[in-house]
Each structure stands twice: as C-alpha cells, then as structure tokens.
Amino acid sequence: MLQINKNMDHLGTETAFEVLARAAELERQGRDIINLGIGQPDFSTPQHIVEAAQKALSDGHHGYTPSQGILPLREAVAADLNKRHNVEVNPDAVVIMPGGKPTMFFSILMFGEPGSEILYPDPGFPIYRSMIEYTGAVPVPIALKEENGFSFKAGEVLSQITPRTRLIILNSPGNPTGGAVPEEEIKHLVEGLMAHPHVAILSDEIYSRMLYDGRRHVSLLRYPELRDRLIMLDGWSKTYAMTGWRLGYGVWPEALVEKVVRLAVNCHSCVNAPTQFAGIAALEGPQDDALKMVQAFDERRRVIVPLLNQLPGFRCVEPGGAFYAFPNISATNMQAKELQNRILEDAGVATVAGTCFGIHGEGYIRFSYANSIDNIKTAIERIGALLTNLKAVSA
Ligand code: PLP
C-alpha cells in the first residue's frame, strides 16, 4: 500500500472543471452546448503581446530567468500599479508567478498549519478553502450576502478574528458573484485591522480592471499602514485574455519576499522567459484591446442581468465587476447542483452551481458572461423554455 501524505485527503479542486468536462462530453456526442460556465475571456490575446513573445524567442530568450521574475517586468508592474492605483511599489517587492493562482497557493502554504485559522470569502474562489484545508488550518468563511451586493461587512470580518487568525483572504471584484466591495467597507476594515497586527491579508485583485457603472477599484495597496502584512495578487490572465500563458504576480511585504522566492525556486524555478516579455508588452503597450474587452463584458452584463431577472424563479443583483452574474435561484425550488445539471443536460447550457464556491453558494448559480450576446440570448431563452416546461409538468 502506498503511504500518501494525509493532507492530500483535504485538498479540494475547482469543480467548475467537472462541468466543463461534462459539457465537452456532450459536445462530442453532437449536442450544441453554450458555455457560460468557464471563467475566461472569449477573446484572443492582443497581437502585439503575442509578437513580443515571438520576438523574445527569436532573440534567444530560451533560458532560466531569475526566480523572482526579470527586472524589466517587475519594473513594468510597479509602473502600472503607480499609474492605476497611484501607489509606490518597489519592483523588489514584486514576485512574478506562473499565473495568479501560485501567489494564493504560496501565501496559504506560508501561513496555514494546524492550530491556525484563515478567513476566506464564501461564496468564493474554491482554491482558497481547498488550500487552507490542505495545510491543516481551520477555514473560517466570510459569508458574502446578496443583500450586501455580495460585499463583506467590515464589522463582521473583524468580529471573526481570533488570536489564532493568521491570514484574511479578500477578493474584489469577486468570483463567483461579481460583487465589488465599496471603499467605506475597505476603509473600516483597514482601520479595524490596526488592532490585530498579527493578521496578514491576501488581497486577490485579479479582476481589478473589470469594474462597471463608474466604480473605481480601491486596491489594498493604497493603505501604507498595511504594507508590511499585505500580499496583493494580480495578473494578466483576465485583463489581457492570457489565461493559458500562465503569468501573474504578487506584491509582497519586504520581509516575506525571500521566503516566497524560496518556495518558487523549490517549485517552478521561474516563469518561462518569452511569457515574461509578453507581460512587459501587455503593460507598456496600447491598452485599447484590454479596454475593448471590458466594454464588451459591460455590454453583455447589461444584456444578461435583465434576462436572468425575467426567468421564473430567478432574481439577480447587478454585478459591479468581473464577468459573472450570480442569480438567486431558490424560488425554482431546486438545489443549485440539480438546476446546474438540468440546465446542462436538458437546455445545453453550461453554468456552475453556487455550491461549487462554498456552502453559502446554495440557492445560487454562476453565469459567466464571457460569451457573445447572441449566445447569451439563446442560452437564456433555452433555460426559460426548460423552466416553463418544468413548471407545467409539476403543476
Ligand atoms: N483569483 C480569482 C478570484 C480567480 O477567479 C482566478 C481564476 O479564475 C484566479 C485567481 C487565478 O487566475 P490565473 O488563471 O491567473 O491563475
């Protein structure tokens, strides 16, 4: 019998990938499936970014790079953060990673162990809880409620802190809800955290460029009093349609940089060189394509939310950011998972049950609107027909 580390029993996954596998299986059988399940832009990476990677390869950038990432890329990140958030960031505090995920993986590994507690958003990105459980730390959900537009309430978060709390994970704009935390809540939270100097923060800001209706992103980097315990995660995947390139970064407290780089050396050595050059081109080149994508997401948001609200048994709050809508489906009298499966099998539309994102996701389903307006309209029509049918059968 093989003896595997028992922590493996606690490692979860992203169940969204199971939906995608089933959707692909149905497609192979010849079914027409509309995918509103996947959390990735349906656009191509802008051409000038692709060309920068091709040029890097032609120029001979084939070797290892420094584990922390090449300096020009870290400088480009610092300049971009200065431009977007009006903050000073030392390029030496920036650690380049193969995607956004490794920054959360390494932060949770660094802080989690049996006897410690980590707060995380629920419903939220499933990897947070999965990794917390893997380390043996106690996962403490921060319930994100529909009536608060899926934002946290600072007072509630602060009341969950104990002497055992090591790390608080925040994510705004959020996956799966599209919720954006208002500036006052962030301010209250930061003020309250001054009384808890033993607590670190991981702020997942991967959707920071995707905000709507004039909302402005408030990065936690804007609070200098938090810098010595803040890890800010961002990356290229969503903003520049670069999910498959695997490029992201963390801005780390100076005291932790050496530690996270040591983890990177032990794990992946470095991000591949051409991708890092592509990252520079993305940040320093024209932003028109990135802006066009956000405009397209906003247009689709304005289409999908009213349509969802017309579906029998659905109620959907306006998402403030990202590219997700998270309607309340409890009035359909079906559990989230059951409805997700019905919608996929009978209407040919892939969505993800709210429960894939935590216990507080029951009663909700996630729709990704990273798809064309035509597909969104057809998908909602098909779901409408299915729900009307089901109602007629049960009447
Ligand atoms: N953080 C959140 C909230 C996400 O939704 C995702 C991807 O879906 C990530 C991080 C990971 O991004 P990446 O693909 O760059 O690893």
CSV table of C-alpha atoms and ligand atoms in Angstrom, one decimal:
chain,number,residue,atom,x,y,z
A,1,MET,CA,0.0,0.0,0.0
A,2,LEU,CA,1.3,3.4,-0.9
A,3,GLN,CA,1.6,5.8,2.0
A,4,ILE,CA,0.5,9.3,0.9
A,5,ASN,CA,0.6,12.4,3.0
A,6,LYS,CA,-2.8,12.5,4.7
A,7,ASN,CA,-3.1,16.2,3.8
A,8,MET,CA,-3.9,15.1,0.3
A,9,ASP,CA,-7.3,13.9,1.6
A,10,HIS,CA,-8.2,17.5,2.4
A,11,LEU,CA,-7.1,19.0,-0.9
A,12,GLY,CA,-10.1,20.1,-2.9
A,13,THR,CA,-10.4,21.2,-6.5
A,14,GLU,CA,-12.3,23.5,-8.9
A,15,THR,CA,-15.5,21.6,-9.6
A,16,ALA,CA,-16.2,24.0,-12.4
A,17,PHE,CA,-13.7,21.9,-14.4
A,18,GLU,CA,-16.1,18.9,-13.9
A,19,VAL,CA,-18.9,20.9,-15.6
A,20,LEU,CA,-16.6,21.7,-18.4
A,21,ALA,CA,-15.6,18.1,-18.9
A,22,ARG,CA,-19.3,17.1,-19.0
A,23,ALA,CA,-20.1,19.9,-21.4
A,24,ALA,CA,-17.2,18.7,-23.7
A,25,GLU,CA,-18.5,15.2,-23.5
A,26,LEU,CA,-22.0,16.3,-24.6
A,27,GLU,CA,-20.4,18.3,-27.4
A,28,ARG,CA,-18.6,15.1,-28.5
A,29,GLN,CA,-22.0,13.4,-28.7
A,30,GLY,CA,-23.1,16.1,-31.1
A,31,ARG,CA,-25.0,18.3,-28.7
A,32,ASP,CA,-24.9,22.1,-29.1
A,33,ILE,CA,-23.7,23.4,-25.8
A,34,ILE,CA,-23.4,27.1,-24.9
A,35,ASN,CA,-20.7,27.6,-22.4
A,36,LEU,CA,-21.5,30.1,-19.7
A,37,GLY,CA,-19.5,28.1,-17.2
A,38,ILE,CA,-15.9,29.0,-17.8
A,39,GLY,CA,-14.2,31.9,-16.2
A,40,GLN,CA,-12.0,33.1,-19.0
A,41,PRO,CA,-12.3,35.8,-21.6
A,42,ASP,CA,-13.6,34.6,-25.0
A,43,PHE,CA,-11.1,36.9,-26.8
A,44,SER,CA,-7.6,36.2,-28.2
A,45,THR,CA,-4.5,37.7,-26.6
A,46,PRO,CA,-3.9,41.1,-28.3
A,47,GLN,CA,-1.5,40.7,-31.3
A,48,HIS,CA,1.3,43.0,-30.0
A,49,ILE,CA,1.6,40.8,-26.9
A,50,VAL,CA,1.9,37.6,-29.0
A,51,GLU,CA,4.5,39.3,-31.1
A,52,ALA,CA,6.6,40.3,-28.1
A,53,ALA,CA,6.8,36.6,-27.0
A,54,GLN,CA,7.7,35.5,-30.6
A,55,LYS,CA,10.4,38.2,-30.7
A,56,ALA,CA,11.8,37.1,-27.3
A,57,LEU,CA,12.1,33.6,-28.6
A,58,SER,CA,13.8,34.8,-31.8
A,59,ASP,CA,16.1,37.0,-29.7
A,60,GLY,CA,17.3,33.9,-27.9
A,61,HIS,CA,15.5,34.2,-24.5
A,62,HIS,CA,15.3,30.5,-24.0
A,63,GLY,CA,16.9,30.0,-20.7
A,64,TYR,CA,16.0,30.2,-17.0
A,65,THR,CA,15.3,33.7,-15.6
A,66,PRO,CA,15.7,35.0,-12.0
A,67,SER,CA,13.1,33.1,-9.9
A,68,GLN,CA,11.5,36.4,-8.8
A,69,GLY,CA,11.0,37.4,-12.5
A,70,ILE,CA,13.0,39.6,-14.8
A,71,LEU,CA,13.7,43.1,-13.5
A,72,PRO,CA,12.1,44.9,-16.5
A,73,LEU,CA,8.9,43.1,-16.0
A,74,ARG,CA,8.9,43.8,-12.2
A,75,GLU,CA,9.5,47.5,-13.1
A,76,ALA,CA,6.7,47.4,-15.6
A,77,VAL,CA,4.4,46.0,-12.9
A,78,ALA,CA,5.4,48.7,-10.4
A,79,ALA,CA,4.9,51.5,-13.0
A,80,ASP,CA,1.5,50.0,-13.9
A,81,LEU,CA,0.4,49.9,-10.2
A,82,ASN,CA,1.5,53.5,-9.9
A,83,LYS,CA,-0.5,54.5,-12.9
A,84,ARG,CA,-3.6,52.6,-12.0
A,85,HIS,CA,-3.7,52.9,-8.2
A,86,ASN,CA,-1.4,55.9,-7.6
A,87,VAL,CA,0.8,53.9,-5.3
A,88,GLU,CA,4.5,53.5,-4.9
A,89,VAL,CA,5.7,49.9,-5.3
A,90,ASN,CA,9.3,48.8,-5.1
A,91,PRO,CA,10.0,46.4,-8.0
A,92,ASP,CA,11.9,44.3,-5.5
A,93,ALA,CA,8.6,43.6,-3.7
A,94,VAL,CA,7.0,42.2,-6.9
A,95,VAL,CA,7.3,38.4,-7.4
A,96,ILE,CA,6.3,37.1,-10.8
A,97,MET,CA,4.4,33.8,-10.8
A,98,PRO,CA,3.1,31.3,-13.4
A,99,GLY,CA,-0.5,32.7,-13.1
A,100,GLY,CA,-2.5,34.3,-10.4
A,101,LYS,CA,-3.0,31.1,-8.5
A,102,PRO,CA,0.5,30.4,-7.3
A,103,THR,CA,0.5,33.6,-5.2
A,104,MET,CA,-2.5,32.3,-3.3
A,105,PHE,CA,-1.0,28.8,-3.1
A,106,PHE,CA,2.2,30.0,-1.6
A,107,SER,CA,0.6,32.6,0.7
A,108,ILE,CA,-1.7,29.9,2.2
A,109,LEU,CA,1.2,27.4,2.5
A,110,MET,CA,3.2,30.1,4.2
A,111,PHE,CA,0.6,31.0,6.8
A,112,GLY,CA,-1.6,27.8,7.3
A,113,GLU,CA,-0.8,25.0,9.7
A,114,PRO,CA,-2.8,23.0,12.3
A,115,GLY,CA,-4.0,25.3,15.1
A,116,SER,CA,-4.2,28.4,12.9
A,117,GLU,CA,-7.3,30.0,11.3
A,118,ILE,CA,-7.7,31.6,7.9
A,119,LEU,CA,-10.7,33.7,6.9
A,120,TYR,CA,-11.8,33.4,3.3
A,121,PRO,CA,-14.8,34.7,1.2
A,122,ASP,CA,-17.8,32.3,0.8
A,123,PRO,CA,-19.1,32.1,-1.9
A,124,GLY,CA,-15.5,32.5,-3.3
A,125,PHE,CA,-12.8,31.0,-5.5
A,126,PRO,CA,-12.7,27.3,-4.4
A,127,ILE,CA,-8.9,27.1,-4.2
A,128,TYR,CA,-8.8,29.3,-1.1
A,129,ARG,CA,-10.7,26.8,1.0
A,130,SER,CA,-9.0,23.8,-0.6
A,131,MET,CA,-5.5,25.1,0.2
A,132,ILE,CA,-6.5,26.2,3.7
A,133,GLU,CA,-7.7,22.6,4.4
A,134,TYR,CA,-4.6,21.1,2.8
A,135,THR,CA,-2.4,23.0,5.3
A,136,GLY,CA,-4.5,21.8,8.3
A,137,ALA,CA,-5.5,25.3,9.2
A,138,VAL,CA,-9.2,25.9,10.1
A,139,PRO,CA,-11.1,27.6,7.2
A,140,VAL,CA,-13.4,30.4,8.5
A,141,PRO,CA,-15.8,31.5,5.9
A,142,ILE,CA,-16.7,35.2,5.5
A,143,ALA,CA,-20.3,35.0,4.3
A,144,LEU,CA,-20.9,37.2,1.3
A,145,LYS,CA,-24.6,38.1,1.2
A,146,GLU,CA,-26.8,39.0,-1.7
A,147,GLU,CA,-28.4,41.9,0.3
A,148,ASN,CA,-24.9,43.5,0.6
A,149,GLY,CA,-24.3,43.2,-3.2
A,150,PHE,CA,-22.0,40.2,-2.2
A,151,SER,CA,-19.6,42.5,-0.5
A,152,PHE,CA,-18.3,41.8,3.0
A,153,LYS,CA,-19.2,44.0,6.0
A,154,ALA,CA,-16.0,45.1,7.7
A,155,GLY,CA,-17.5,44.7,11.2
A,156,GLU,CA,-18.5,41.1,10.5
A,157,VAL,CA,-15.0,40.2,9.2
A,158,LEU,CA,-13.3,41.9,12.2
A,159,SER,CA,-15.6,40.0,14.7
A,160,GLN,CA,-14.3,36.7,13.2
A,161,ILE,CA,-10.7,37.4,14.1
A,162,THR,CA,-9.2,35.4,17.0
A,163,PRO,CA,-5.7,35.1,18.3
A,164,ARG,CA,-5.3,32.1,16.0
A,165,THR,CA,-6.2,34.0,12.9
A,166,ARG,CA,-3.1,34.2,10.6
A,167,LEU,CA,-4.5,35.4,7.3
A,168,ILE,CA,-7.6,37.0,5.8
A,169,ILE,CA,-8.3,36.5,2.1
A,170,LEU,CA,-10.3,39.1,0.2
A,171,ASN,CA,-11.4,39.2,-3.4
A,172,SER,CA,-12.9,42.2,-5.0
A,173,PRO,CA,-14.3,42.3,-7.7
A,174,GLY,CA,-15.2,38.8,-6.7
A,175,ASN,CA,-15.6,35.4,-8.3
A,176,PRO,CA,-18.3,33.9,-8.5
A,177,THR,CA,-20.5,36.8,-7.5
A,178,GLY,CA,-19.2,39.9,-9.4
A,179,GLY,CA,-19.5,41.7,-6.1
A,180,ALA,CA,-17.4,44.8,-5.6
A,181,VAL,CA,-16.5,46.0,-2.1
A,182,PRO,CA,-17.3,49.7,-1.5
A,183,GLU,CA,-14.5,51.9,-0.4
A,184,GLU,CA,-16.0,52.7,3.0
A,185,GLU,CA,-16.0,49.0,3.9
A,186,ILE,CA,-12.4,48.6,2.9
A,187,LYS,CA,-11.5,51.7,5.0
A,188,HIS,CA,-13.4,50.4,8.0
A,189,LEU,CA,-11.7,47.0,7.7
A,190,VAL,CA,-8.2,48.6,7.4
A,191,GLU,CA,-8.9,50.8,10.5
A,192,GLY,CA,-10.1,47.7,12.4
A,193,LEU,CA,-7.1,45.7,11.4
A,194,MET,CA,-4.8,48.1,13.2
A,195,ALA,CA,-6.0,46.4,16.4
A,196,HIS,CA,-4.9,43.0,15.0
A,197,PRO,CA,-1.2,43.3,14.0
A,198,HIS,CA,-0.8,39.5,13.9
A,199,VAL,CA,-3.1,39.1,10.9
A,200,ALA,CA,-1.8,39.2,7.3
A,201,ILE,CA,-4.0,40.0,4.3
A,202,LEU,CA,-4.1,38.3,0.9
A,203,SER,CA,-6.0,40.7,-1.4
A,204,ASP,CA,-6.9,38.9,-4.7
A,205,GLU,CA,-7.3,41.8,-7.2
A,206,ILE,CA,-7.2,39.7,-10.4
A,207,TYR,CA,-10.4,41.4,-11.7
A,208,SER,CA,-9.3,44.9,-10.7
A,209,ARG,CA,-9.6,46.2,-14.3
A,210,MET,CA,-13.2,45.0,-14.7
A,211,LEU,CA,-15.5,47.3,-12.9
A,212,TYR,CA,-18.7,48.9,-14.2
A,213,ASP,CA,-21.0,51.9,-13.7
A,214,GLY,CA,-18.2,54.3,-12.9
A,215,ARG,CA,-16.9,52.2,-10.0
A,216,ARG,CA,-13.2,52.7,-9.2
A,217,HIS,CA,-11.0,49.9,-7.9
A,218,VAL,CA,-9.7,50.5,-4.4
A,219,SER,CA,-6.5,48.5,-4.1
A,220,LEU,CA,-5.4,47.5,-0.6
A,221,LEU,CA,-2.0,48.8,-1.7
A,222,ARG,CA,-3.4,52.3,-1.1
A,223,TYR,CA,-3.1,51.8,2.7
A,224,PRO,CA,0.6,52.2,3.6
A,225,GLU,CA,-0.2,51.1,7.2
A,226,LEU,CA,-0.9,47.6,5.8
A,227,ARG,CA,2.1,47.2,3.6
A,228,ASP,CA,4.2,45.1,6.0
A,229,ARG,CA,1.5,42.4,6.1
A,230,LEU,CA,-0.3,42.7,2.7
A,231,ILE,CA,0.1,40.3,-0.2
A,232,MET,CA,-1.6,41.8,-3.3
A,233,LEU,CA,-2.4,39.3,-6.1
A,234,ASP,CA,-3.0,40.4,-9.7
A,235,GLY,CA,-2.1,39.2,-13.1
A,236,TRP,CA,-2.5,39.1,-16.9
A,237,SER,CA,-5.0,36.2,-17.3
A,238,LYS,CA,-8.3,38.1,-17.3
A,239,THR,CA,-7.2,41.6,-18.3
A,240,TYR,CA,-5.3,40.6,-21.4
A,241,ALA,CA,-7.0,37.3,-22.2
A,242,MET,CA,-3.9,35.4,-21.3
A,243,THR,CA,-5.2,32.6,-19.1
A,244,GLY,CA,-3.2,29.9,-20.9
A,245,TRP,CA,0.1,31.8,-20.8
A,246,ARG,CA,0.3,31.4,-17.0
A,247,LEU,CA,1.5,34.8,-15.8
A,248,GLY,CA,0.6,36.6,-12.6
A,249,TYR,CA,2.3,38.4,-9.7
A,250,GLY,CA,2.2,39.2,-6.1
A,251,VAL,CA,3.3,42.3,-4.3
A,252,TRP,CA,4.7,41.1,-1.0
A,253,PRO,CA,5.8,42.6,2.3
A,254,GLU,CA,9.6,43.0,2.0
A,255,ALA,CA,10.2,40.6,4.9
A,256,LEU,CA,8.4,37.8,3.0
A,257,VAL,CA,9.9,38.2,-0.5
A,258,GLU,CA,12.9,35.9,0.2
A,259,LYS,CA,10.5,33.2,1.6
A,260,VAL,CA,8.2,33.2,-1.4
A,261,VAL,CA,11.1,33.3,-3.8
A,262,ARG,CA,12.5,30.2,-2.0
A,263,LEU,CA,9.2,28.5,-2.5
A,264,ALA,CA,9.2,29.4,-6.2
A,265,VAL,CA,12.8,28.1,-6.5
A,266,ASN,CA,11.7,24.8,-5.0
A,267,CYS,CA,8.6,24.6,-7.2
A,268,HIS,CA,8.9,26.0,-10.7
A,269,SER,CA,12.3,27.9,-10.8
A,270,CYS,CA,10.8,30.7,-12.9
A,271,VAL,CA,8.1,31.7,-15.4
A,272,ASN,CA,9.2,31.0,-19.0
A,273,ALA,CA,11.1,33.8,-20.5
A,274,PRO,CA,9.0,34.7,-23.6
A,275,THR,CA,5.9,35.0,-21.5
A,276,GLN,CA,7.6,37.5,-19.2
A,277,PHE,CA,8.5,39.6,-22.3
A,278,ALA,CA,4.9,39.3,-23.4
A,279,GLY,CA,3.9,40.6,-19.9
A,280,ILE,CA,6.0,43.7,-20.4
A,281,ALA,CA,4.4,44.4,-23.8
A,282,ALA,CA,1.0,44.0,-22.3
A,283,LEU,CA,1.6,46.6,-19.5
A,284,GLU,CA,3.6,49.0,-21.6
A,285,GLY,CA,1.9,48.7,-25.0
A,286,PRO,CA,-1.5,50.1,-26.1
A,287,GLN,CA,-4.4,49.3,-23.7
A,288,ASP,CA,-7.1,49.6,-26.4
A,289,ASP,CA,-7.8,45.9,-26.7
A,290,ALA,CA,-7.9,45.4,-22.9
A,291,LEU,CA,-10.4,48.3,-22.7
A,292,LYS,CA,-12.5,47.0,-25.5
A,293,MET,CA,-12.8,43.7,-23.7
A,294,VAL,CA,-14.1,45.4,-20.6
A,295,GLN,CA,-16.6,47.4,-22.7
A,296,ALA,CA,-17.8,44.1,-24.3
A,297,PHE,CA,-18.2,42.5,-20.9
A,298,ASP,CA,-20.1,45.5,-19.7
A,299,GLU,CA,-22.5,45.4,-22.7
A,300,ARG,CA,-23.1,41.7,-22.1
A,301,ARG,CA,-23.7,42.3,-18.4
A,302,ARG,CA,-26.4,44.8,-19.4
A,303,VAL,CA,-28.0,42.1,-21.5
A,304,ILE,CA,-27.7,39.1,-19.3
A,305,VAL,CA,-28.8,40.6,-15.9
A,306,PRO,CA,-32.3,41.8,-17.1
A,307,LEU,CA,-32.8,38.5,-19.0
A,308,LEU,CA,-31.9,36.5,-15.8
A,309,ASN,CA,-34.4,38.5,-13.8
A,310,GLN,CA,-37.1,37.6,-16.3
A,311,LEU,CA,-36.6,33.8,-15.8
A,312,PRO,CA,-39.2,32.2,-13.5
A,313,GLY,CA,-37.8,31.7,-10.0
A,314,PHE,CA,-34.6,33.8,-10.7
A,315,ARG,CA,-33.6,37.0,-9.0
A,316,CYS,CA,-30.2,38.6,-9.9
A,317,VAL,CA,-28.5,41.6,-8.3
A,318,GLU,CA,-26.4,43.8,-10.6
A,319,PRO,CA,-22.8,42.6,-10.5
A,320,GLY,CA,-20.3,45.5,-10.0
A,321,GLY,CA,-17.3,43.8,-11.6
A,322,ALA,CA,-15.6,40.8,-13.1
A,323,PHE,CA,-17.6,38.8,-15.7
A,324,TYR,CA,-20.0,36.8,-13.6
A,325,ALA,CA,-23.7,37.1,-12.7
A,326,PHE,CA,-24.8,35.2,-9.6
A,327,PRO,CA,-28.6,34.9,-9.6
A,328,ASN,CA,-30.6,33.6,-6.6
A,329,ILE,CA,-32.5,30.5,-7.9
A,330,SER,CA,-34.1,29.4,-4.6
A,331,ALA,CA,-37.6,30.2,-5.9
A,332,THR,CA,-37.2,27.5,-8.6
A,333,ASN,CA,-37.4,25.0,-5.6
A,334,MET,CA,-34.4,23.2,-6.9
A,335,GLN,CA,-31.0,22.9,-5.3
A,336,ALA,CA,-28.2,24.7,-7.1
A,337,LYS,CA,-26.5,21.5,-8.3
A,338,GLU,CA,-29.7,19.9,-9.5
A,339,LEU,CA,-30.5,23.0,-11.5
A,340,GLN,CA,-27.0,23.3,-12.9
A,341,ASN,CA,-27.3,19.7,-14.1
A,342,ARG,CA,-30.7,20.1,-15.6
A,343,ILE,CA,-29.7,23.3,-17.4
A,344,LEU,CA,-26.7,21.5,-18.9
A,345,GLU,CA,-28.3,18.2,-19.8
A,346,ASP,CA,-31.7,19.5,-20.9
A,347,ALA,CA,-31.0,23.0,-22.1
A,348,GLY,CA,-27.4,22.5,-23.3
A,349,VAL,CA,-26.1,25.5,-21.3
A,350,ALA,CA,-23.1,25.1,-19.0
A,351,THR,CA,-23.2,27.1,-15.8
A,352,VAL,CA,-21.7,26.4,-12.3
A,353,ALA,CA,-23.7,25.7,-9.2
A,354,GLY,CA,-23.1,28.2,-6.4
A,355,THR,CA,-22.2,25.3,-4.0
A,356,CYS,CA,-19.0,24.8,-6.1
A,357,PHE,CA,-17.9,28.1,-4.4
A,358,GLY,CA,-18.8,27.2,-0.8
A,359,ILE,CA,-21.8,26.4,1.5
A,360,HIS,CA,-23.1,30.0,1.2
A,361,GLY,CA,-23.4,29.5,-2.5
A,362,GLU,CA,-26.5,27.2,-2.1
A,363,GLY,CA,-29.5,28.8,-3.8
A,364,TYR,CA,-27.4,30.4,-6.5
A,365,ILE,CA,-25.9,29.6,-9.9
A,366,ARG,CA,-22.9,31.3,-11.6
A,367,PHE,CA,-23.2,32.5,-15.1
A,368,SER,CA,-20.0,33.7,-16.8
A,369,TYR,CA,-20.9,36.2,-19.5
A,370,ALA,CA,-17.6,35.8,-21.3
A,371,ASN,CA,-19.5,34.7,-24.4
A,372,SER,CA,-21.2,36.5,-27.3
A,373,ILE,CA,-24.5,38.4,-26.8
A,374,ASP,CA,-26.2,36.1,-29.3
A,375,ASN,CA,-25.1,33.0,-27.3
A,376,ILE,CA,-26.2,34.6,-24.1
A,377,LYS,CA,-29.6,35.4,-25.5
A,378,THR,CA,-30.1,31.9,-26.9
A,379,ALA,CA,-28.9,30.3,-23.6
A,380,ILE,CA,-31.3,32.3,-21.5
A,381,GLU,CA,-34.2,31.5,-24.0
A,382,ARG,CA,-33.4,27.8,-23.7
A,383,ILE,CA,-33.3,28.0,-19.9
A,384,GLY,CA,-36.6,29.9,-19.9
A,385,ALA,CA,-38.2,27.2,-22.0
A,386,LEU,CA,-36.8,24.5,-19.7
A,387,LEU,CA,-38.1,26.2,-16.6
A,388,THR,CA,-41.6,26.8,-18.1
A,389,ASN,CA,-41.7,23.2,-19.1
A,390,LEU,CA,-40.7,22.0,-15.6
A,391,LYS,CA,-43.4,24.3,-14.1
A,392,ALA,CA,-46.0,22.9,-16.5
A,393,VAL,CA,-45.0,19.3,-15.5
A,394,SER,CA,-45.1,20.0,-11.8
A,395,ALA,CA,-48.4,22.0,-12.0
B,1,PLP,N1,-8.3,34.6,-8.4
B,1,PLP,C1,-9.6,34.5,-8.8
B,1,PLP,C2,-10.6,35.1,-8.0
B,1,PLP,C3,-9.9,33.8,-10.0
B,1,PLP,O1,-11.2,33.8,-10.4
B,1,PLP,C4,-8.9,33.2,-10.7
B,1,PLP,C5,-9.2,32.4,-12.0
B,1,PLP,O2,-10.3,32.1,-12.3
B,1,PLP,C6,-7.6,33.3,-10.3
B,1,PLP,C7,-7.3,34.0,-9.1
B,1,PLP,C8,-6.5,32.6,-11.0
B,1,PLP,O3,-6.0,33.2,-12.1
B,1,PLP,P1,-4.9,32.5,-13.0
B,1,PLP,O4,-5.6,31.8,-14.1
B,1,PLP,O5,-4.1,33.7,-13.5
B,1,PLP,O6,-4.1,31.6,-12.1
